[in-house]
Structures are given as C-alpha cells and as structure tokens.
Amino acid sequence: MSKKKTGLYFGTFNPIHIGHCVIAQHMLEFTDLDEVWFVVTPHNPHKKKNTLLDDYQRLHMVQLAVDDQYKMQVSNMEFDLPQPSYTATTLAHAVEKYPNHEFSLIMGADNLETFHKWRNYEWILEHHHIYVYPRIESDGGDLKLHPHVTITEAPIMQIASTDIRNAIKDGKNVSFMLPEKVWKYVDEELFYK
C-alpha cells in the first residue's frame, strides 16, 4: 500500500485567516499532496507566548475553518510534545505515530531562507520534502535548489495574523479576511479586543 502524501502546515494560527486557507488549498490542487494537516503550534520558540490565544481556542478556530474540507485536517500533535516545539521532534513523532503517511512540510520562502538555523534541519531535508509558497520579500535563499524542495506558484498572500489582531483591537471590520465561521467565533468571544 502506498503511503498517503501528507503536507504539514505548521502555525500558531492566531487567528487562522483566508491566506492560510488559500495556501493549503493551492498545495492540494497544484502539487502531488493527498491531504494537508494544519498543525497548531502551542508555542513557537520565535514568538512571545503572551500574545497567543489559548491553544484549544486556536485549535477550534482551525477546525471551524476547514471542517467541510475532507482533504484538510487539524492536528494538535504538538500539544503533548515538549515545549517549545521543534519541527524535527514533531516530524519524528508523526512518522512513528502515523506509519501510513509520508510527511512533507509546507512553508513560506521566508522560512526556507532561514531554514539552516532550524534544529536538525539537515535531517529534515534528508528525510522529508518541503513545499514552498512565495513571499514578496524572499526568494527562498540557497536551499531553494535542494532536490527535496519544491517551489510552488501559490498566490502571494500579504495577510498577517498580527495585522488582523491589531485591526480588531482598533475596532476595524476584518470579516472578509477570516473564514466566515472563524470571524463569527472571534467576534462572539470578543477575541483580540
């Protein structure tokens, strides 16, 4: 039996927005991936924890965003792993727990450019494929030519969760930037106000 090609799309998703969803859908439709898992990161080592909503609130928002997309799933696999989360650790855990899946990473060109600073990045590149979406400020750096890296023509999405949080705090209507159910939840719960 061939393994299911699964793209892991990591993020704090604080909140998940249409940019994330467009990228995930592009990866499903225009690469050889069979499915995309949104891996909600409890604590990114490069982000201050105090700006994050509760882990389960962010997980719930991602579930609301993708609940009717059968090729997209939401994963909390990092919730039980040591903090802060390192991608190499998570991948090793995923491979062991889900032997019928072949895991790849989905990341922006800006992340690929600094990928050499990630813990055990050589091991990741040796054992996993990376699908890269474009960013205006980056071409992906030296690793874009690596045989395990695929640069995609995904739409460039200039939407940032930080900007959305700030806009909500300032009383702006950003309903079109979030999946409809996510916007409703954020609005009802008064998140980021």
CSV table of C-alpha atoms in Angstrom, one decimal:
chain,number,residue,atom,x,y,z
A,1,MET,CA,0.0,0.0,0.0
A,2,SER,CA,1.4,3.4,-0.9
A,3,LYS,CA,1.7,5.9,1.8
A,4,LYS,CA,-0.6,9.0,1.9
A,5,LYS,CA,1.3,12.1,0.9
A,6,THR,CA,0.5,14.5,3.8
A,7,GLY,CA,1.6,18.1,3.9
A,8,LEU,CA,2.1,19.5,7.4
A,9,TYR,CA,1.3,23.2,7.6
A,10,PHE,CA,2.6,24.4,11.0
A,11,GLY,CA,1.5,27.6,12.6
A,12,THR,CA,0.1,29.3,15.7
A,13,PHE,CA,-2.9,30.3,13.6
A,14,ASN,CA,-3.6,33.2,15.9
A,15,PRO,CA,-6.1,33.5,14.2
A,16,ILE,CA,-6.3,31.4,11.0
A,17,HIS,CA,-7.1,33.6,8.1
A,18,ILE,CA,-8.1,33.2,4.4
A,19,GLY,CA,-4.4,33.4,3.4
A,20,HIS,CA,-3.6,30.2,5.3
A,21,CYS,CA,-6.7,28.5,3.7
A,22,VAL,CA,-5.8,29.6,0.1
A,23,ILE,CA,-2.2,28.3,0.5
A,24,ALA,CA,-3.4,24.9,1.8
A,25,GLN,CA,-5.9,24.6,-1.0
A,26,HIS,CA,-3.3,25.5,-3.6
A,27,MET,CA,-1.0,22.8,-2.2
A,28,LEU,CA,-3.7,20.2,-2.5
A,29,GLU,CA,-4.8,21.2,-6.0
A,30,PHE,CA,-1.4,22.0,-7.7
A,31,THR,CA,1.1,19.6,-6.0
A,32,ASP,CA,1.1,15.8,-5.5
A,33,LEU,CA,-0.1,16.1,-1.9
A,34,ASP,CA,-3.1,14.0,-1.0
A,35,GLU,CA,-4.0,16.0,2.1
A,36,VAL,CA,-2.9,18.9,4.3
A,37,TRP,CA,-2.8,18.8,8.1
A,38,PHE,CA,-2.9,22.2,9.9
A,39,VAL,CA,-0.6,21.6,12.9
A,40,VAL,CA,-1.5,24.0,15.6
A,41,THR,CA,1.7,25.0,17.4
A,42,PRO,CA,1.2,25.6,21.1
A,43,HIS,CA,4.3,27.8,21.4
A,44,ASN,CA,6.6,28.8,18.6
A,45,PRO,CA,10.1,29.4,20.0
A,46,HIS,CA,10.3,32.6,18.0
A,47,LYS,CA,7.1,34.2,19.3
A,48,LYS,CA,6.2,35.6,22.7
A,49,LYS,CA,3.7,33.3,24.3
A,50,ASN,CA,1.7,36.1,26.0
A,51,THR,CA,0.3,37.3,22.6
A,52,LEU,CA,-1.3,33.9,21.9
A,53,LEU,CA,-4.9,32.9,22.5
A,54,ASP,CA,-5.3,29.6,24.4
A,55,ASP,CA,-4.1,26.6,22.5
A,56,TYR,CA,-7.6,25.0,22.3
A,57,GLN,CA,-9.3,28.2,21.2
A,58,ARG,CA,-6.8,28.4,18.2
A,59,LEU,CA,-7.3,24.7,17.5
A,60,HIS,CA,-11.1,25.3,17.5
A,61,MET,CA,-10.7,28.2,15.0
A,62,VAL,CA,-8.8,26.0,12.6
A,63,GLN,CA,-11.4,23.3,12.9
A,64,LEU,CA,-14.1,25.9,12.1
A,65,ALA,CA,-12.1,27.0,9.1
A,66,VAL,CA,-11.6,23.6,7.5
A,67,ASP,CA,-14.5,21.4,8.8
A,68,ASP,CA,-16.1,20.8,5.4
A,69,GLN,CA,-12.8,20.2,3.5
A,70,TYR,CA,-12.3,16.5,3.6
A,71,LYS,CA,-8.7,16.7,2.4
A,72,MET,CA,-7.8,19.1,5.2
A,73,GLN,CA,-7.4,18.1,8.8
A,74,VAL,CA,-6.5,19.8,12.1
A,75,SER,CA,-3.8,18.3,14.3
A,76,ASN,CA,-2.9,19.0,17.9
A,77,MET,CA,0.0,16.6,17.8
A,78,GLU,CA,2.4,19.2,19.3
A,79,PHE,CA,0.2,19.8,22.3
A,80,ASP,CA,1.7,16.7,24.1
A,81,LEU,CA,5.3,17.2,23.0
A,82,PRO,CA,7.9,19.1,25.0
A,83,GLN,CA,7.8,22.9,24.7
A,84,PRO,CA,8.9,24.9,22.8
A,85,SER,CA,8.1,22.8,19.7
A,86,TYR,CA,10.8,21.9,17.3
A,87,THR,CA,9.8,20.7,13.8
A,88,ALA,CA,12.3,17.8,13.7
A,89,THR,CA,10.9,16.4,17.0
A,90,THR,CA,7.3,16.7,15.7
A,91,LEU,CA,8.2,15.0,12.4
A,92,ALA,CA,9.9,12.1,14.2
A,93,HIS,CA,6.8,11.7,16.4
A,94,ALA,CA,4.5,11.9,13.4
A,95,VAL,CA,6.4,9.3,11.4
A,96,GLU,CA,6.3,6.9,14.4
A,97,LYS,CA,2.6,7.5,15.2
A,98,TYR,CA,1.3,7.5,11.6
A,99,PRO,CA,3.3,5.0,9.6
A,100,ASN,CA,0.9,5.0,6.6
A,101,HIS,CA,1.7,8.7,5.8
A,102,GLU,CA,4.6,10.3,4.0
A,103,PHE,CA,5.0,13.7,5.7
A,104,SER,CA,6.2,16.8,3.9
A,105,LEU,CA,6.4,20.4,5.2
A,106,ILE,CA,4.6,23.4,3.8
A,107,MET,CA,6.3,26.8,4.4
A,108,GLY,CA,6.9,30.2,3.0
A,109,ALA,CA,10.0,31.2,1.1
A,110,ASP,CA,11.0,33.4,4.1
A,111,ASN,CA,11.1,30.4,6.4
A,112,LEU,CA,13.1,28.4,3.8
A,113,GLU,CA,15.6,31.2,3.7
A,114,THR,CA,16.3,30.8,7.4
A,115,PHE,CA,15.8,27.1,7.5
A,116,HIS,CA,19.5,26.4,8.0
A,117,LYS,CA,19.0,27.9,11.6
A,118,TRP,CA,16.4,25.3,12.5
A,119,ARG,CA,17.3,22.5,14.8
A,120,ASN,CA,18.3,19.3,12.9
A,121,TYR,CA,17.4,21.0,9.5
A,122,GLU,CA,19.8,18.6,7.6
A,123,TRP,CA,17.9,15.6,8.9
A,124,ILE,CA,14.6,17.2,8.0
A,125,LEU,CA,15.8,17.9,4.4
A,126,GLU,CA,17.2,14.4,4.0
A,127,HIS,CA,14.0,12.6,5.1
A,128,HIS,CA,11.2,14.9,4.1
A,129,HIS,CA,10.1,17.0,1.2
A,130,ILE,CA,9.4,20.8,1.5
A,131,TYR,CA,6.7,22.6,-0.5
A,132,VAL,CA,7.4,26.3,-0.5
A,133,TYR,CA,4.9,29.2,-1.3
A,134,PRO,CA,6.3,32.5,-2.5
A,135,ARG,CA,6.8,35.6,-0.3
A,136,ILE,CA,7.4,39.1,-1.8
A,137,GLU,CA,10.4,39.7,0.5
A,138,SER,CA,12.2,36.4,-0.1
A,139,ASP,CA,13.3,34.1,-2.9
A,140,GLY,CA,13.9,31.2,-0.5
A,141,GLY,CA,17.7,31.6,-0.3
A,142,ASP,CA,20.3,28.9,-1.1
A,143,LEU,CA,18.1,25.9,-0.2
A,144,LYS,CA,15.6,26.6,-2.9
A,145,LEU,CA,17.7,24.4,-5.3
A,146,HIS,CA,17.8,21.5,-2.9
A,147,PRO,CA,16.3,18.3,-4.6
A,148,HIS,CA,13.8,17.9,-1.7
A,149,VAL,CA,12.4,21.5,-2.1
A,150,THR,CA,9.6,22.3,-4.5
A,151,ILE,CA,8.9,26.0,-5.1
A,152,THR,CA,5.2,26.4,-6.0
A,153,GLU,CA,3.4,29.2,-7.8
A,154,ALA,CA,0.9,29.6,-5.0
A,155,PRO,CA,-0.8,33.1,-4.8
A,156,ILE,CA,1.2,35.6,-2.7
A,157,MET,CA,-1.0,36.4,0.3
A,158,GLN,CA,0.0,39.6,2.1
A,159,ILE,CA,-2.2,38.9,5.1
A,160,ALA,CA,-0.7,38.6,8.6
A,161,SER,CA,-2.4,37.4,11.8
A,162,THR,CA,-0.7,40.2,13.7
A,163,ASP,CA,-2.3,42.8,11.4
A,164,ILE,CA,-5.7,41.2,11.9
A,165,ARG,CA,-5.3,41.2,15.7
A,166,ASN,CA,-4.3,44.8,15.6
A,167,ALA,CA,-7.2,45.8,13.3
A,168,ILE,CA,-9.7,44.0,15.6
A,169,LYS,CA,-8.2,45.8,18.6
A,170,ASP,CA,-8.7,49.1,16.8
A,171,GLY,CA,-12.4,48.2,16.1
A,172,LYS,CA,-12.0,47.6,12.4
A,173,ASN,CA,-14.1,45.1,10.4
A,174,VAL,CA,-11.9,42.4,9.0
A,175,SER,CA,-14.6,39.8,8.4
A,176,PHE,CA,-13.5,39.1,4.8
A,177,MET,CA,-10.0,38.2,6.0
A,178,LEU,CA,-11.2,35.3,8.0
A,179,PRO,CA,-13.3,32.2,7.1
A,180,GLU,CA,-16.9,33.1,8.0
A,181,LYS,CA,-17.2,30.7,10.9
A,182,VAL,CA,-13.9,31.9,12.4
A,183,TRP,CA,-14.9,35.5,12.2
A,184,LYS,CA,-18.2,34.8,14.0
A,185,TYR,CA,-16.4,32.9,16.7
A,186,VAL,CA,-13.7,35.7,17.1
A,187,ASP,CA,-16.5,38.3,17.2
A,188,GLU,CA,-18.7,36.5,19.6
A,189,GLU,CA,-15.9,35.7,22.0
A,190,LEU,CA,-14.5,39.2,21.8
A,191,PHE,CA,-11.0,37.9,21.0
A,192,TYR,CA,-8.2,40.4,20.4
A,193,LYS,CA,-10.3,43.4,21.5
